[in-house]
Short mmCIF file of C-alpha atoms in Angstrom, two decimals:
data_model
loop_
_atom_site.label_atom_id
_atom_site.label_comp_id
_atom_site.label_asym_id
_atom_site.label_seq_id
_atom_site.Cartn_x
_atom_site.Cartn_y
_atom_site.Cartn_z
CA MET Y 4 13.57 -18.62 -1.29
CA LYS Y 5 10.05 -18.79 -1.44
CA PHE Y 6 9.54 -17.04 1.80
CA TYR Y 7 12.04 -14.40 0.53
CA TYR Y 8 10.28 -13.61 -2.66
CA SER Y 9 6.91 -13.59 -0.76
CA ILE Y 10 8.11 -10.08 0.53
CA ASN Y 11 7.34 -7.00 -0.91
CA TRP Y 12 10.82 -5.64 -0.31
CA VAL Y 13 10.08 -2.19 -2.09
CA LYS Y 14 7.32 -1.38 0.04
CA THR Y 15 8.92 -2.91 3.23
CA LEU Y 16 12.13 -0.77 2.76
CA TYR Y 17 10.19 2.06 1.68
CA PHE Y 18 7.80 1.99 4.89
CA ASN Y 19 10.49 1.17 7.51
CA PHE Y 20 13.05 3.95 6.42
CA LYS Y 21 10.46 6.36 5.95
CA LYS Y 22 8.88 5.66 9.43
CA PHE Y 23 11.48 4.92 11.73
CA PRO Y 24 14.90 6.21 13.02
CA PHE Y 25 17.49 4.56 11.15
CA SER Y 26 18.69 2.28 13.67
CA ILE Y 27 15.01 0.61 14.03
CA ALA Y 28 14.50 0.74 10.40
CA LEU Y 29 17.64 -1.60 9.81
CA LYS Y 30 15.94 -4.06 11.81
CA LEU Y 31 12.92 -4.22 9.20
CA PRO Y 32 10.11 -4.67 12.12
CA VAL Y 33 7.28 -4.43 9.57
CA TYR Y 34 6.96 -6.59 6.46
CA PHE Y 35 4.71 -6.25 3.24
CA TYR Y 36 3.62 -9.47 1.53
CA GLY Y 37 2.39 -9.01 -2.03
CA SER Y 38 0.82 -6.22 -3.58
CA VAL Y 39 -0.25 -2.89 -1.56
CA LYS Y 40 -1.24 0.40 -2.02
CA LEU Y 41 0.50 2.89 1.03
CA LYS Y 42 -2.38 5.37 0.66
CA ASN Y 43 -1.24 7.71 3.35
CA ILE Y 44 1.51 6.77 6.02
CA SER Y 45 1.93 10.22 7.45
CA GLY Y 46 0.80 9.02 11.08
CA LYS Y 47 2.68 7.47 13.84
CA VAL Y 48 4.04 4.08 14.68
CA ILE Y 49 4.80 3.45 18.35
CA PHE Y 50 6.23 -0.07 19.31
CA LYS Y 51 5.83 -1.09 23.06
CA ALA Y 52 7.43 -4.12 22.77
CA PRO Y 53 11.04 -5.40 22.13
CA ILE Y 54 11.45 -4.70 18.35
CA LYS Y 55 12.38 -7.63 16.13
CA SER Y 56 12.30 -8.22 12.39
CA GLY Y 57 9.14 -9.00 10.58
CA MET Y 58 7.31 -8.54 14.04
CA ILE Y 59 4.61 -6.64 12.26
CA GLY Y 60 3.18 -8.45 8.74
CA PHE Y 61 1.12 -6.95 6.18
CA GLY Y 62 -0.55 -9.51 4.05
CA GLN Y 63 1.37 -12.22 5.96
CA PRO Y 64 0.63 -15.68 4.49
CA TYR Y 65 -0.44 -17.56 8.03
CA GLU Y 66 -4.07 -19.03 6.78
CA LEU Y 67 -5.10 -21.54 4.06
CA ILE Y 68 -5.71 -19.20 1.21
CA THR Y 69 -2.58 -19.01 -0.73
CA ARG Y 70 -3.65 -16.87 -3.59
CA SER Y 71 -4.23 -12.77 -3.55
CA LYS Y 72 -6.66 -10.68 -5.37
CA GLY Y 73 -4.08 -7.80 -4.92
CA THR Y 74 -6.72 -5.34 -3.44
CA ALA Y 75 -4.72 -4.55 -0.07
CA GLU Y 76 -4.54 -1.20 1.08
CA PHE Y 77 -3.18 0.83 4.11
CA SER Y 78 -3.58 4.38 5.17
CA LEU Y 79 -2.34 5.45 8.63
CA GLU Y 80 -3.01 9.50 9.07
CA GLY Y 81 -3.28 8.84 13.09
CA LYS Y 82 -1.29 6.83 15.32
CA MET Y 83 -0.89 2.90 15.48
CA ILE Y 84 0.44 1.23 18.92
CA LEU Y 85 2.09 -2.36 18.51
CA ASN Y 86 2.30 -4.34 21.56
CA GLY Y 87 4.00 -7.03 19.87
CA HIS Y 88 3.95 -9.71 17.12
CA VAL Y 89 0.89 -8.87 14.87
CA GLN Y 90 -0.41 -10.53 11.61
CA PHE Y 91 -2.86 -8.85 9.14
CA GLY Y 92 -4.09 -11.56 6.48
CA LYS Y 93 -4.25 -10.90 2.61
CA ASP Y 94 -6.35 -8.17 0.65
CA TYR Y 95 -6.87 -6.21 3.97
CA LEU Y 96 -7.94 -2.70 3.98
CA ILE Y 97 -6.98 -0.84 6.94
CA HIS Y 98 -7.46 3.11 7.58
CA VAL Y 99 -6.59 5.16 10.65
CA ALA Y 100 -8.01 8.60 10.38
CA GLN Y 101 -6.08 11.69 11.43
CA ASN Y 102 -6.43 11.94 15.42
CA ALA Y 103 -7.40 8.18 15.81
CA THR Y 104 -5.66 5.27 17.46
CA LEU Y 105 -5.31 1.66 16.52
CA GLU Y 106 -3.82 -0.43 19.18
CA MET Y 107 -2.84 -3.90 18.59
CA GLY Y 108 -1.98 -6.62 21.34
CA ASN Y 109 0.81 -9.20 21.00
CA MET Y 110 -0.06 -12.09 18.76
CA SER Y 111 -3.30 -10.17 17.75
CA SER Y 112 -4.77 -10.63 14.02
CA LEU Y 113 -7.05 -9.85 11.35
CA GLY Y 114 -7.95 -12.43 8.57
CA HIS Y 115 -7.85 -12.13 4.81
CA SER Y 116 -10.12 -9.80 3.15
CA GLY Y 117 -10.70 -8.01 6.44
CA LYS Y 118 -11.31 -4.17 7.00
CA ILE Y 119 -10.34 -1.94 9.91
CA MET Y 120 -11.92 1.80 9.55
CA CYS Y 121 -10.74 3.58 12.63
CA TYR Y 122 -11.74 7.15 13.31
CA ASP Y 123 -11.70 7.18 17.09
CA LYS Y 124 -9.76 4.24 18.99
CA ILE Y 125 -9.84 0.58 18.50
CA THR Y 126 -8.11 -1.65 20.71
CA PHE Y 127 -7.36 -5.51 20.28
CA GLY Y 128 -6.20 -7.23 23.48
CA ASP Y 129 -3.24 -9.69 23.44
CA PHE Y 130 -4.36 -12.84 21.26
CA ALA Y 131 -7.28 -11.25 20.26
CA ARG Y 132 -7.40 -13.00 16.59
CA ILE Y 133 -10.08 -12.23 13.98
CA GLY Y 134 -11.36 -14.50 11.29
CA TYR Y 135 -11.39 -13.76 7.44
CA GLU Y 136 -13.96 -11.29 5.90
CA SER Y 137 -14.38 -9.46 9.25
CA GLN Y 138 -14.55 -5.90 9.96
CA LEU Y 139 -14.45 -3.39 12.54
CA LEU Y 140 -15.93 0.11 12.03
CA ASP Y 141 -15.72 2.68 15.11
CA SER Y 142 -17.95 5.36 12.90
CA THR Y 143 -21.14 5.68 11.50
CA ALA Y 144 -19.29 7.54 8.77
CA HIS Y 145 -22.38 9.74 8.10
CA GLN Y 146 -23.82 11.80 10.86
CA LEU Y 147 -27.40 10.96 12.21
CA ILE Y 148 -29.81 12.79 13.74
CA ASN Y 149 -33.15 12.30 15.39
CA THR Y 150 -35.79 13.69 12.68
CA VAL Y 151 -38.14 14.57 15.70
CA SER Y 152 -36.05 15.92 18.50
CA GLY Y 153 -33.11 17.23 16.20
CA GLU Y 154 -30.66 15.43 18.47
CA ILE Y 155 -27.24 14.99 16.95
CA TYR Y 156 -26.14 11.22 17.68
CA PRO Y 157 -22.21 10.56 18.27
CA LEU Y 158 -20.34 9.92 15.11
CA THR Y 159 -17.76 7.54 16.90
CA ALA Y 160 -17.20 5.45 19.66
CA PRO Y 161 -14.27 3.40 20.65
CA ILE Y 162 -14.24 -0.46 20.37
CA ARG Y 163 -12.27 -2.77 23.14
CA LEU Y 164 -11.77 -6.50 22.41
CA GLY Y 165 -10.48 -8.40 25.63
CA ASN Y 166 -7.21 -10.37 25.62
CA TYR Y 167 -7.87 -14.16 24.07
CA ASN Y 168 -10.67 -13.50 21.95
CA TYR Y 169 -11.70 -15.81 19.36
CA ILE Y 170 -13.49 -14.13 16.41
CA SER Y 171 -14.69 -16.08 13.66
CA ASN Y 172 -15.42 -15.37 9.81
CA ARG Y 173 -17.64 -12.70 8.63
CA VAL Y 174 -18.05 -10.98 12.04
CA THR Y 175 -19.18 -6.98 12.06
CA ILE Y 176 -17.83 -5.25 14.99
CA LEU Y 177 -19.53 -2.15 15.55
CA SER Y 178 -18.69 1.33 17.69
CA LYS Y 179 -19.64 0.77 21.62
CA THR Y 180 -18.47 -2.73 21.37
CA ILE Y 181 -16.32 -4.12 24.41
CA THR Y 182 -15.64 -7.53 24.83
CA SER Y 183 -14.18 -9.42 27.86
CA ASP Y 184 -11.28 -12.03 27.91
CA TYR Y 185 -11.81 -15.26 26.58
CA CYS Y 186 -14.52 -14.24 24.64
CA THR Y 187 -15.59 -16.32 21.35
CA ILE Y 188 -17.80 -14.83 18.85
CA ALA Y 189 -19.72 -16.88 16.31
CA SER Y 190 -19.48 -16.32 12.39
CA ASN Y 191 -22.04 -13.91 11.24
CA THR Y 192 -22.45 -12.01 13.92
CA LEU Y 193 -22.96 -8.39 14.69
CA CYS Y 194 -21.35 -6.83 17.63
CA ASN Y 195 -22.70 -3.22 18.80
CA LYS Y 196 -22.34 -2.83 22.52
CA ASP Y 197 -20.78 -3.65 25.71
CA TYR Y 198 -20.76 -7.56 26.59
CA THR Y 199 -18.29 -7.66 29.32
CA SER Y 200 -21.22 -7.91 32.04
CA LEU Y 201 -21.78 -11.61 30.73
CA GLY Y 202 -18.29 -12.45 31.91
CA GLU Y 203 -15.50 -14.68 30.59
CA ASN Y 204 -15.34 -17.50 28.86
CA ILE Y 205 -18.69 -17.19 26.69
CA LEU Y 206 -19.74 -17.71 23.21
CA ILE Y 207 -21.85 -14.83 21.64
CA GLY Y 208 -23.50 -14.56 18.41
CA GLY Y 209 -26.51 -13.39 16.35
CA ILE Y 210 -27.46 -10.11 14.59
CA PRO Y 211 -27.28 -8.28 17.07
CA ALA Y 212 -24.99 -10.49 19.09
CA LYS Y 213 -26.55 -12.16 22.18
CA LEU Y 214 -25.05 -14.96 24.82
CA ILE Y 215 -25.04 -18.25 23.28
CA LYS Y 216 -23.04 -20.29 25.91
CA LYS Y 217 -21.37 -19.84 29.04
CA ASN Y 218 -17.86 -21.68 30.12
CA ILE Y 219 -16.45 -22.31 26.86
CA SER Y 220 -13.17 -20.92 25.21
CA ARG Y 221 -10.60 -21.97 22.58
CA ASP Y 222 -7.89 -24.16 24.10
CA TRP Y 223 -5.01 -21.29 23.79
CA GLU Y 224 -2.88 -23.12 26.24
CA GLY Y 225 -3.15 -26.16 23.98
CA GLU Y 226 -2.23 -24.06 20.81
CA LYS Y 227 -0.11 -21.44 22.15
CA GLU Y 228 3.17 -23.17 21.30
CA ASP Y 229 2.26 -23.97 17.74
CA LEU Y 230 0.67 -20.72 17.16
CA MET Y 231 4.16 -19.00 18.21
CA LYS Y 232 5.95 -21.40 16.16
CA TRP Y 233 3.93 -20.63 12.71
CA LEU Y 234 3.21 -17.17 13.18
CA ILE Y 235 6.28 -15.54 14.79
CA ILE Y 236 8.95 -14.63 11.75
#
């Protein structure tokens, strides 16, 4: 009963039957938990995995925090590609602009009070899991120019996170960020470039991020069974 009442059935039913063919909508692949403002959902949702009930959880209560500020907001004007089960924590802010693409890998997640501002393309690998109060922004939002040469700098650039990325709390990930598989990112880090030359099984951190340690990884194999049991509805 507690689980039943945690779901926002009005927004869940509205979104599923608005966005999907009837046969898919009946399965309710997307659950909304708690209060949320659906600002604009004119974009497309594409599943690239077997469709199951509740496989996508917006505001899903999977973290230690049990209370919400009620500030969750979702805007989808572009395209969202879903490759499996995905969790978004409480009080998320997600904006996918027109012509932009947000692609989420299987068992990828964004922790509570997290933000995704997608104006170009942001890609999460499988098990790319991000801690609370982190943010991903693939645009500078306002145009920047070189005041001497007049050169206009690119407004956007893609972000790509590798598979099995363990990203801690309060991390900022900006345009041009690319991470390898099995990358760990420390708390309060700012990422703004391609880190794949550092290899896999690395820890990066700092402002801006730099290599801290090699041959280190979250124990994914040791935790995977519990993660699947706890997070999959």
